[in-house]
CSV table of C-alpha atoms in Angstrom, one decimal:
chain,number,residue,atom,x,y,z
A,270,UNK,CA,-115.9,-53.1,-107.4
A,271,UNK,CA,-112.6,-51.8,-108.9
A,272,UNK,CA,-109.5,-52.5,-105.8
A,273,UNK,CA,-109.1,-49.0,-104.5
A,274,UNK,CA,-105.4,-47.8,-105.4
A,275,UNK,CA,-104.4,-46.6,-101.3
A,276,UNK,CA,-101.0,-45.4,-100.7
A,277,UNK,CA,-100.0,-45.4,-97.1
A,278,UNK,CA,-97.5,-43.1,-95.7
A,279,UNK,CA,-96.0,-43.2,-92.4
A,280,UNK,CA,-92.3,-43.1,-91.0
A,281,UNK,CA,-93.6,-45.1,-88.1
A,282,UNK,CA,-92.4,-48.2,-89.7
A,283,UNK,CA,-93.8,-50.7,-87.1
A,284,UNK,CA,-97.3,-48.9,-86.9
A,285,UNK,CA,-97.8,-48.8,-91.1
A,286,UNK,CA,-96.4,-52.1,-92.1
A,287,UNK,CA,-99.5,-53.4,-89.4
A,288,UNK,CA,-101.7,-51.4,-90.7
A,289,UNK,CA,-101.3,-52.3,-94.3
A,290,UNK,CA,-101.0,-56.1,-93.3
A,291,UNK,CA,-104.7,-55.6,-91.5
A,292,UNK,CA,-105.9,-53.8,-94.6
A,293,UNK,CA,-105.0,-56.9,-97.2
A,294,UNK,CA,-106.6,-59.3,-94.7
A,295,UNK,CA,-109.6,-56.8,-95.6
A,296,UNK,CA,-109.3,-57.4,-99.1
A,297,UNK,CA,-107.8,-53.3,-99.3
A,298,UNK,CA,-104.1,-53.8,-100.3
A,299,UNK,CA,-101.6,-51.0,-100.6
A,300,UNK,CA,-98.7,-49.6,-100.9
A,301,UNK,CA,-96.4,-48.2,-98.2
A,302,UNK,CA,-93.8,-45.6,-98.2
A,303,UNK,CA,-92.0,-44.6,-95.0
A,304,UNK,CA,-91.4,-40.4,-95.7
A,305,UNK,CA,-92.7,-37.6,-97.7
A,306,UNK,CA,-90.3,-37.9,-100.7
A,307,UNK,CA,-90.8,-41.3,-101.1
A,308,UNK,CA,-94.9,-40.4,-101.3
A,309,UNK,CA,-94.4,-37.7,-104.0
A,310,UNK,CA,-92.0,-40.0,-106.1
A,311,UNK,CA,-95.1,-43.2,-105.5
A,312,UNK,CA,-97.4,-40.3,-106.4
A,313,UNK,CA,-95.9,-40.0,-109.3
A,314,UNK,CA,-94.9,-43.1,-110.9
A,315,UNK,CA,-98.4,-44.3,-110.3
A,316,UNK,CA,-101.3,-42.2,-108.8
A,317,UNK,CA,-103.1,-43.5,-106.3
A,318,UNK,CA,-107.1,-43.2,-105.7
A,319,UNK,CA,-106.8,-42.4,-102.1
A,320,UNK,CA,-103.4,-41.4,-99.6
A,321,UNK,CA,-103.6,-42.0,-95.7
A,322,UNK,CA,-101.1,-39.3,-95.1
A,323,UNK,CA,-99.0,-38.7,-92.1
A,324,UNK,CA,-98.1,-35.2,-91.2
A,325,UNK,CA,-94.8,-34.9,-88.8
A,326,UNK,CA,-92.3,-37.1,-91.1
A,327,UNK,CA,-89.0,-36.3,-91.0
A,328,UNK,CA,-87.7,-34.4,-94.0
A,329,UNK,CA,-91.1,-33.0,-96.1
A,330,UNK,CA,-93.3,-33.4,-94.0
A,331,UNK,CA,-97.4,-34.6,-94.5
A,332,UNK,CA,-98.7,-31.0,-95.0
A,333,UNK,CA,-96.2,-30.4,-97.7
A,334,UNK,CA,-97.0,-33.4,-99.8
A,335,UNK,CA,-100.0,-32.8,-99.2
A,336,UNK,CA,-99.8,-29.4,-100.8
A,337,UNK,CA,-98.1,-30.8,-103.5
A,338,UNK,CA,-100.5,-33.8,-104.4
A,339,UNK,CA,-103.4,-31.7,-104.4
A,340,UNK,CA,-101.5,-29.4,-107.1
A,341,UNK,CA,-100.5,-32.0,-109.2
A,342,UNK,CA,-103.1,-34.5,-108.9
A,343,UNK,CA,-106.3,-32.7,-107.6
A,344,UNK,CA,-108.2,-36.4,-108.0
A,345,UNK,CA,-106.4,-38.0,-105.5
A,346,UNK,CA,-108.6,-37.9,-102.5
A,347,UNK,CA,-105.6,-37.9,-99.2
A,348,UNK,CA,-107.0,-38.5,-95.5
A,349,UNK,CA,-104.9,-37.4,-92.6
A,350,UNK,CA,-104.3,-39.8,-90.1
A,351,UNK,CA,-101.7,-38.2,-87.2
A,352,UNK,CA,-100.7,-38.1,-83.7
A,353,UNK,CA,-99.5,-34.6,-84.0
A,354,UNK,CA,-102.0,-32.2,-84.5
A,355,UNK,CA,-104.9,-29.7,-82.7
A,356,UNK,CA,-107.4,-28.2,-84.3
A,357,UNK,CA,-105.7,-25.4,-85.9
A,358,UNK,CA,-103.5,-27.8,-87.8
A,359,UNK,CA,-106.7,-29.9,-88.9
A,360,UNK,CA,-108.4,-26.6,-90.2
A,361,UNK,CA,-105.2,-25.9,-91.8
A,362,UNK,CA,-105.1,-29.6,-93.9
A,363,UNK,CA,-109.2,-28.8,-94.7
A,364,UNK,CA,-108.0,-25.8,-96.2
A,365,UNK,CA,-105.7,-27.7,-98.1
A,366,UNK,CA,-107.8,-30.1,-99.7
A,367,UNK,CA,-107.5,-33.1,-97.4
A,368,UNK,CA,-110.6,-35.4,-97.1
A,369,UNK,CA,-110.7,-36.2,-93.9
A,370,UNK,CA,-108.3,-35.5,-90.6
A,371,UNK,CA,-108.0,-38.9,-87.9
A,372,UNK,CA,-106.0,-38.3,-85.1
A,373,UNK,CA,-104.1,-41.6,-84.0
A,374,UNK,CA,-104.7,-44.0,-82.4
A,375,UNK,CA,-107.8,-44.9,-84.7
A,376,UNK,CA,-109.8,-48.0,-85.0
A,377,UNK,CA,-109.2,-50.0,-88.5
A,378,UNK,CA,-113.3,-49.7,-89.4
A,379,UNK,CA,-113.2,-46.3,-89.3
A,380,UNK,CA,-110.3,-45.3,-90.9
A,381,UNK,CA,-111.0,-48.1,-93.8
A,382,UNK,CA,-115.2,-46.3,-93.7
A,383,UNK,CA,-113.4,-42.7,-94.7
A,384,UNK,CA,-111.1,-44.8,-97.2
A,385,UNK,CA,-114.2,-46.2,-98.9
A,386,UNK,CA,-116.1,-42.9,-98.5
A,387,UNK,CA,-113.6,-40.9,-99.8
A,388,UNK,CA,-113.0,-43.7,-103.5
A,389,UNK,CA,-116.7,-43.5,-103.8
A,390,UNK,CA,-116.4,-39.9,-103.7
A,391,UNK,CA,-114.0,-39.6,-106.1
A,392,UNK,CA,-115.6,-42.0,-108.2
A,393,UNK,CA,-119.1,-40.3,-108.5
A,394,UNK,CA,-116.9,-37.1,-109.6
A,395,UNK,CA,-115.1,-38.9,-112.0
A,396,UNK,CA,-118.8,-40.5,-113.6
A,397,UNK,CA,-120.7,-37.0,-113.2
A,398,UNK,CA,-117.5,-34.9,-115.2
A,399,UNK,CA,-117.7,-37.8,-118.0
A,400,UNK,CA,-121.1,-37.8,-118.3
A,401,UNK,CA,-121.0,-34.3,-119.1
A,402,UNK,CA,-118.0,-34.5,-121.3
A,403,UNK,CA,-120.1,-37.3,-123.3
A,404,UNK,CA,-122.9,-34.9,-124.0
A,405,UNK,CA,-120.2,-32.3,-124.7
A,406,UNK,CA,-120.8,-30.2,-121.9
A,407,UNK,CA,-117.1,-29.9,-121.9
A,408,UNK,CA,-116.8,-26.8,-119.7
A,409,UNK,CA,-119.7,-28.1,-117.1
A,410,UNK,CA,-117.0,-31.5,-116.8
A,411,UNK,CA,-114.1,-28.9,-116.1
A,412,UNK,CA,-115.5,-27.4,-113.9
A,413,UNK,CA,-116.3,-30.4,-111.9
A,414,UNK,CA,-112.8,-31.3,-111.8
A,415,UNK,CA,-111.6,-27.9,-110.9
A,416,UNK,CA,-114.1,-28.0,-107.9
A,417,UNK,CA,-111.6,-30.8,-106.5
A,418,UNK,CA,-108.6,-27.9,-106.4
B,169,UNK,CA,-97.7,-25.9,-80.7
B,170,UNK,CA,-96.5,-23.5,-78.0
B,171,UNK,CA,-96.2,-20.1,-78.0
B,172,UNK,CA,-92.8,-18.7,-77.6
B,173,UNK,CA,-94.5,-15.6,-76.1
B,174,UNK,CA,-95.6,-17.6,-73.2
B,175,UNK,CA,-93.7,-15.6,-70.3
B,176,UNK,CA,-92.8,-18.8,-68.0
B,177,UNK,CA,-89.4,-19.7,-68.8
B,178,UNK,CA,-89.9,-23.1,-66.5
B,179,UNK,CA,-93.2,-23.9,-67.6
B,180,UNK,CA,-92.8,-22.9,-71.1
B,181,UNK,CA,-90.0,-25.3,-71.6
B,182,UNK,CA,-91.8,-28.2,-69.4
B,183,UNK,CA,-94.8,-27.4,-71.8
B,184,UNK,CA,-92.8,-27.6,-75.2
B,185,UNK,CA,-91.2,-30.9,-74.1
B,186,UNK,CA,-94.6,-32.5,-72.5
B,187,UNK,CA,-96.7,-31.7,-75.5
B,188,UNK,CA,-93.9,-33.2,-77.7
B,189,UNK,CA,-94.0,-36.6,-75.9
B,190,UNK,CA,-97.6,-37.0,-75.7
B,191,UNK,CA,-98.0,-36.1,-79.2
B,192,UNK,CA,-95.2,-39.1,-79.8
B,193,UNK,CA,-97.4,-41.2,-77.3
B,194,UNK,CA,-100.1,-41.3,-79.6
B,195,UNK,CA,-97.9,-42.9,-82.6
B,196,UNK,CA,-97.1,-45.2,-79.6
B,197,UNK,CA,-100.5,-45.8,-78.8
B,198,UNK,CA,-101.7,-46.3,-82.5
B,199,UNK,CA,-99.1,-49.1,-83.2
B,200,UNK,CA,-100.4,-50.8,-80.0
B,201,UNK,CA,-104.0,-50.4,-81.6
B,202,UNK,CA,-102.9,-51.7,-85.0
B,203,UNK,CA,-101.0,-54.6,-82.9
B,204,UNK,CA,-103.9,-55.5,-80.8
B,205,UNK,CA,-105.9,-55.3,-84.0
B,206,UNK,CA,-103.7,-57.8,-86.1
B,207,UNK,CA,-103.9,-60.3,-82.8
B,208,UNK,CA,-107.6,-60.1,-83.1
B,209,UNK,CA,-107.7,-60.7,-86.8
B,210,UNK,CA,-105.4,-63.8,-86.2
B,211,UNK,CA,-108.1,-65.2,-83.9
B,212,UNK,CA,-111.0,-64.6,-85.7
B,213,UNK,CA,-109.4,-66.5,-89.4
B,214,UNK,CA,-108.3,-69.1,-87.0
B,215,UNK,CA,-112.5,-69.7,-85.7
B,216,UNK,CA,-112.8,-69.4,-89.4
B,217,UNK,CA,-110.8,-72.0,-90.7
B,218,UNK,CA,-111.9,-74.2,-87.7
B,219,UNK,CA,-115.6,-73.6,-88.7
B,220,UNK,CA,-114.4,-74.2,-92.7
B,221,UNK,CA,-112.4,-77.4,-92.1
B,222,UNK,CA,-115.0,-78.6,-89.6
B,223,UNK,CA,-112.8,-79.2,-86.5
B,224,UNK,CA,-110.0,-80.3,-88.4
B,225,UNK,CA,-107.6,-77.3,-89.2
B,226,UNK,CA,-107.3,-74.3,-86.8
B,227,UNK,CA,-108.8,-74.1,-83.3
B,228,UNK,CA,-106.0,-72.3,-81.1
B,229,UNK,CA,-105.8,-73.9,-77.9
B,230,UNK,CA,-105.6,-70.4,-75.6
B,231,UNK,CA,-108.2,-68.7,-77.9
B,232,UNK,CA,-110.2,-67.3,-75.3
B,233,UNK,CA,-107.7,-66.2,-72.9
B,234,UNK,CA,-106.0,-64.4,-75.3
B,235,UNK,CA,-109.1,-62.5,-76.4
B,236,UNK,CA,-109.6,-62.0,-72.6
B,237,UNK,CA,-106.1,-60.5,-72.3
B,238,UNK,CA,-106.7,-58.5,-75.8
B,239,UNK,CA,-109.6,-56.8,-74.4
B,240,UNK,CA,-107.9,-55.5,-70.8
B,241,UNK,CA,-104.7,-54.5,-73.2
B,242,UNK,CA,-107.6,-52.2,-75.2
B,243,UNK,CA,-109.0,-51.2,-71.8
B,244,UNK,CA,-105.3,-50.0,-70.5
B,245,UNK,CA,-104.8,-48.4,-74.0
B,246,UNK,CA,-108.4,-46.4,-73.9
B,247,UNK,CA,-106.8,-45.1,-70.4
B,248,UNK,CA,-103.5,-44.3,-71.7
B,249,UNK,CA,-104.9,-42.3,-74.5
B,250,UNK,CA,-107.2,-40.4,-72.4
B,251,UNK,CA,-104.3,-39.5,-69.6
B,252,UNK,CA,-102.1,-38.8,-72.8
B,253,UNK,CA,-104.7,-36.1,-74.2
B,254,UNK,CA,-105.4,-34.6,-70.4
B,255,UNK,CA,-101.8,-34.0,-70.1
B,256,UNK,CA,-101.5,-32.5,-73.9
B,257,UNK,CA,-103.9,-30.2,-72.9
B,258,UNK,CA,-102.2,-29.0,-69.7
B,259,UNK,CA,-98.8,-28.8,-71.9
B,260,UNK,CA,-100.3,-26.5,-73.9
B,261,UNK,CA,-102.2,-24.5,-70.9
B,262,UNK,CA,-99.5,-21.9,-71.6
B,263,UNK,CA,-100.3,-20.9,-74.8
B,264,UNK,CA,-101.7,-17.5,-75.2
B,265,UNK,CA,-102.0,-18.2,-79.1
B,266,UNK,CA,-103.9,-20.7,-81.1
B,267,UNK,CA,-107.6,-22.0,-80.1
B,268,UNK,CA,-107.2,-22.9,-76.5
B,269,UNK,CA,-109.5,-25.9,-74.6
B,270,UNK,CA,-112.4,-24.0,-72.8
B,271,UNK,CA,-112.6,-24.4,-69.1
B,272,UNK,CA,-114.9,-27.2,-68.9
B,273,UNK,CA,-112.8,-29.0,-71.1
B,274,UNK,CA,-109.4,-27.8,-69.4
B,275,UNK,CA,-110.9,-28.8,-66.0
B,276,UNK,CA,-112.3,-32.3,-67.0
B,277,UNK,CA,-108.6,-32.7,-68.3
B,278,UNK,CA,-107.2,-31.4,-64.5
B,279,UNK,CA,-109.3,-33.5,-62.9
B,280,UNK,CA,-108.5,-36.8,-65.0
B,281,UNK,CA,-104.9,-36.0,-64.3
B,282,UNK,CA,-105.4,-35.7,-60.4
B,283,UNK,CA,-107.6,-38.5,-60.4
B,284,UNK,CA,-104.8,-40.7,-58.3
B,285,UNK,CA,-104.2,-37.7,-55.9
B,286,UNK,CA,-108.0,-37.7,-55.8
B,287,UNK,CA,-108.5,-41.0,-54.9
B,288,UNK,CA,-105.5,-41.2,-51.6
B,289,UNK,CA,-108.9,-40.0,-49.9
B,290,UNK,CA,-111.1,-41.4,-52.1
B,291,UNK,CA,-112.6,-38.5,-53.2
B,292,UNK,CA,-114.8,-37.9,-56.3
B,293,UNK,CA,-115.2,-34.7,-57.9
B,294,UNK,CA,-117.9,-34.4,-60.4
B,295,UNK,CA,-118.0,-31.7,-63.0
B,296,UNK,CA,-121.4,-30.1,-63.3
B,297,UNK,CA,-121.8,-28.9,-67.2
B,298,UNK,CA,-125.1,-28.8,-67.4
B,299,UNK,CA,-125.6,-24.9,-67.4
B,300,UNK,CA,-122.8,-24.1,-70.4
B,301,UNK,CA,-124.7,-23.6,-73.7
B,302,UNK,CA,-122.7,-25.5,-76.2
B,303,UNK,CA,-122.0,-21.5,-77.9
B,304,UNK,CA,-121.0,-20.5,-74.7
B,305,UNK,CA,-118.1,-17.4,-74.5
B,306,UNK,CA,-115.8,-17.5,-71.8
B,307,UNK,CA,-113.9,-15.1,-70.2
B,308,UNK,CA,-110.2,-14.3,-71.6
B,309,UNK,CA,-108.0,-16.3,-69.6
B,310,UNK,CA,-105.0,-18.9,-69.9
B,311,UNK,CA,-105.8,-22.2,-69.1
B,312,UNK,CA,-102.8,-22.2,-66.2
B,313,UNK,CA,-104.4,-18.9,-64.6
B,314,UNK,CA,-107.4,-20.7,-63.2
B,315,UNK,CA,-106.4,-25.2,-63.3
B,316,UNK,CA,-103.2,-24.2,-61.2
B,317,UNK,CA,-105.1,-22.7,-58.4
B,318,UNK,CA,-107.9,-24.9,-58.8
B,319,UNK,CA,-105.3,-27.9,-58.4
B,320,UNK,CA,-103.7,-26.2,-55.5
B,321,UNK,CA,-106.9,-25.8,-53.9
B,322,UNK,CA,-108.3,-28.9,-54.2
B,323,UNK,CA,-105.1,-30.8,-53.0
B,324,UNK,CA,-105.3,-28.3,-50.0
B,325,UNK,CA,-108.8,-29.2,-49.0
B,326,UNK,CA,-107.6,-33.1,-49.3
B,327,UNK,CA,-106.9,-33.4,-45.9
B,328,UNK,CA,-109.3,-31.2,-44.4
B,329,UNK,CA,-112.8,-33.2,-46.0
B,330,UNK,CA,-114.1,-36.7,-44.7
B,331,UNK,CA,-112.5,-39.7,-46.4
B,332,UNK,CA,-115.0,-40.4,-49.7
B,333,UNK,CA,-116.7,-37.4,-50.1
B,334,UNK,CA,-118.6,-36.3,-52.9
B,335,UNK,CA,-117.3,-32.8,-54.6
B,336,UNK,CA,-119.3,-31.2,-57.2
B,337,UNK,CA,-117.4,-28.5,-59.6
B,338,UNK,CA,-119.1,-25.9,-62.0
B,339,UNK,CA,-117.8,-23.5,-64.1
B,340,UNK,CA,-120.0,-19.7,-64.8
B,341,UNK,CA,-118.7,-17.3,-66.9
B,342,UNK,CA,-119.9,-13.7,-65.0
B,343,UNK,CA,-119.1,-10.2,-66.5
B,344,UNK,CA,-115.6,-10.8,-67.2
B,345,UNK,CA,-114.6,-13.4,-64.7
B,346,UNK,CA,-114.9,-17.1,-64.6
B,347,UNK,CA,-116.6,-18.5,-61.1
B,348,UNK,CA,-115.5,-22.2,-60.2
B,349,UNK,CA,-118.2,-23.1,-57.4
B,350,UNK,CA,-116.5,-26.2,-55.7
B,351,UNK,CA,-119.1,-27.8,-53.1
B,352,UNK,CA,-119.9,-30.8,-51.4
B,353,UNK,CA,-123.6,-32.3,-51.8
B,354,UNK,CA,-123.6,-33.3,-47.8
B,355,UNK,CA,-122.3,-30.3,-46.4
B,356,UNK,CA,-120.2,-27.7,-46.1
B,357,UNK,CA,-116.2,-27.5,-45.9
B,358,UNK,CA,-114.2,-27.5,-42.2
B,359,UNK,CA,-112.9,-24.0,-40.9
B,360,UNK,CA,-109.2,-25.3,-41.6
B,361,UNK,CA,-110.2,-26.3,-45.5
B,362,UNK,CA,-111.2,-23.1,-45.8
B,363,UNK,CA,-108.7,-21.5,-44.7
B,364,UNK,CA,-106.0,-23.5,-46.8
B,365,UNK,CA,-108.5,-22.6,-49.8
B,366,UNK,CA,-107.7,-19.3,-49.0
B,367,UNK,CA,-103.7,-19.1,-48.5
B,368,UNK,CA,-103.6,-21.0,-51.9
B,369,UNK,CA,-106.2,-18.3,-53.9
B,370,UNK,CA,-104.4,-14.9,-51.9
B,371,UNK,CA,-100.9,-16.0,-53.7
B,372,UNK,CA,-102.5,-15.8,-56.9
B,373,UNK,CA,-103.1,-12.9,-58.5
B,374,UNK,CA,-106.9,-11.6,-60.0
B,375,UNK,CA,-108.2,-14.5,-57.9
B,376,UNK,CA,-110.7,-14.5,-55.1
B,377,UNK,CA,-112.2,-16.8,-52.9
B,378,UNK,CA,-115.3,-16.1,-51.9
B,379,UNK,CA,-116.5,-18.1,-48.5
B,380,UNK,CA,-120.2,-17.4,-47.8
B,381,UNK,CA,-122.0,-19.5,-45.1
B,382,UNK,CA,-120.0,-22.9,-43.2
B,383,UNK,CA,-122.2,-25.1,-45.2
B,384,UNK,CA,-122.0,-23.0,-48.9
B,385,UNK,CA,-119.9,-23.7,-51.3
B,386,UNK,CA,-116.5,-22.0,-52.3
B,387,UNK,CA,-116.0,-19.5,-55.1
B,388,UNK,CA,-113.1,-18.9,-56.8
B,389,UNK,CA,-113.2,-16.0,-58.9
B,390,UNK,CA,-110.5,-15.5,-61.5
B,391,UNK,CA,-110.5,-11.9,-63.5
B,392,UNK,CA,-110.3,-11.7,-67.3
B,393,UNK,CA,-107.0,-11.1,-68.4
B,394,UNK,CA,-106.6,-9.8,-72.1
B,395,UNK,CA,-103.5,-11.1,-73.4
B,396,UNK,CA,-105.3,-14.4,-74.1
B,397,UNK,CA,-107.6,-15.9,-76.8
B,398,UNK,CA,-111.1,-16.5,-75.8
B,399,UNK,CA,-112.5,-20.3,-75.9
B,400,UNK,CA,-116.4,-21.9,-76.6
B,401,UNK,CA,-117.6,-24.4,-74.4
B,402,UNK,CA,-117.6,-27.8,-76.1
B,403,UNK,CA,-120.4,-30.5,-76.0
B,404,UNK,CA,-120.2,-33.0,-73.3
B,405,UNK,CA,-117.3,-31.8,-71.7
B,406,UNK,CA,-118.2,-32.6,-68.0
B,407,UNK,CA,-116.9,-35.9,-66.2
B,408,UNK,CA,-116.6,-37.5,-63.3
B,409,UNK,CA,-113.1,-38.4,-62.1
């Protein structure tokens, strides 16, 4: 299987760093950025499969980038993982397009199980749309893709 | 987030700042988790490469009582985590906006938080869920209407009920009111328990008390009110504390 491209973005430094060290040792290695900017400019310069997004960050914060990605890159499958929020806020990401809302603190497993689920999801959409564009169902493929905005 | 509606000046600011720290707690709380985690890892590659190298690379000396010390640092942290999303709750017990806890949940928070106060007499107060449907509809109420009073009420009764007793709590939702029904399983509550009950539930506003026989249990009866957003019932709410 193809390494899953994860960004991780956090400004709690000490919390992120560990996380991403825990997620190499699990054979899942990723990059870190420590505020929303930073994300949107990683985002850019190389798109990532999956985002584990944090939502209160100083300066843009998680809902806005996630907002943003979602615009730009509709493919890129972004799970929420945040000590900050309540339901509202969580219904409020869903609307938004994220994958899947944790609320810290979170066990490794899990968090790495929605990582997986959420690759393998965006894999199968990725293999359905280009199966259709092969047999020239080009609109059927489109609209595949524009079920992920 | 709080509502700046909320009318108590005092409380609204001691919500705002409460629910801000234990919001920060939990980025506290994950980095201990993530901590704990690495330790763990450590400790399993090390039995790893001692299995690997056959006995000659790895094998940490203190190996076990580290693991032993790991798991009561996760056992703290479970606790801290559940105090830190009692008292989250409460901060935001204010709030006449958003989706509020319903009482069951509210309560089981309360009662986690009073759990030390609780236990000065070694008392146990078990919260009875068994009758709220899962799609249950509450009455209209803020959560700090009905957990102040029922705080105030059960740290009056403290003195006035045997050392160790057993306290059962339910929650009813009855035309427009919720009924807490506080009892005790082996018997009723003392003339002066009562009586505190009451002082407590006559300063409160749209709350009675109602008293029935020596050995029935104590209703406290708090009137719809409005101004405040409705709340379901959610599964497996009820605790002991």
């Amino acid at each position: 299987m193809k390494k899953i491209k994860l960004l991780l973005v956090d400004d709690e430094e000490n919390f992120v760093n560990t996380l991403a060290e825990r997620l190499k040792m699990r054979d899942v290695p990723s990059k870190v950025v420590y505020s929303g900017e930073e994300a949107l400019e990683a985002v850019k310069s190389e798109v990532p499969d999956v985002v584990v997004l944090d939502l209160r960050m100083p300066g843009i914060d998680g809902m806005e980038v996630l907002r943003k990605v979602r615009q730009t890159n509709p493919d890129v499958r972004i799970v929420i993982l945040t000590g900050h929020g309540n339901e509202v806020i969580e219904e409020e990401a869903k609307k938004l397009g994220a994958f899947h809302y944790h609320k810290k603190p979170v066990e490794i497993d899990e968090l790495l199980g929605t990582v997986k689920k959420a690759y393998r999801e965006k894999l199968e959409d990725a293999m359905v749309a280009a199966t259709f564009a092969q047999a020239g169902a080009f609109d059927e493929a489109h609209e595949i893709l524009d079920e992920e905005k | 987030m709080i509502d700046v509606s909320a009318t108590d000046g005092d409380g609204r600011f001691l919500g705002v700042v409460t629910a801000a720290a234990c919001h920060d707690l939990m980025n506290v709380y994950a980095t201990f988790t993530q901590a704990f985690g690495l330790m763990e890892d450590c400790l399993a590659a090390d039995s790893r490469t001692r299995l690997k190298s056959l006995g000659f690379k790895g094998g940490f000396e203190h190996k076990e009582r580290f693991q032993e010390l790991l798991k009561m640092l996760r056992g703290q942290l479970a606790r801290a985590v559940g105090l830190t999303d009692a008292l989250a709750l409460a901060a935001h017990s204010l709030e006449r906006g958003g989706r509020p806890a319903s009482p069951p949940e509210a309560i089981a928070a309360m009662l986690l938080l009073c759990e030390r106060l609780l236990k000065r007499r070694k008392l146990t107060v078990t919260l009875d869920t068994a009758s709220c449907a899962a799609d249950q509809s509450w009455p209209v109420l803020r959560q700090v209407d009905y957990l102040g009073p029922l705080t105030e009420t059960l740290l009056a009764c403290l003195p006035h009920v045997p050392m160790g007793s057993e306290l059962r709590l339910s929650c009813q939702a009855d035309a427009g009111s919720l009924r807490l029904v506080l009892g005790r399983p082996d018997g009723g509550f003392a003339p002066e328990a009562r009586a505190a009950c009451q002082d407590v539930l006559d300063a409160v506003p749209g709350a009675t008390l109602v008293c029935g026989a020596p050995d029935a249990p104590l209703t406290l009866i708090f009137q719809e009110q409005p101004t405040s957003t409705p709340a379901s019932c959610p599964p497996g709410a009820g605790q002991a504390s």
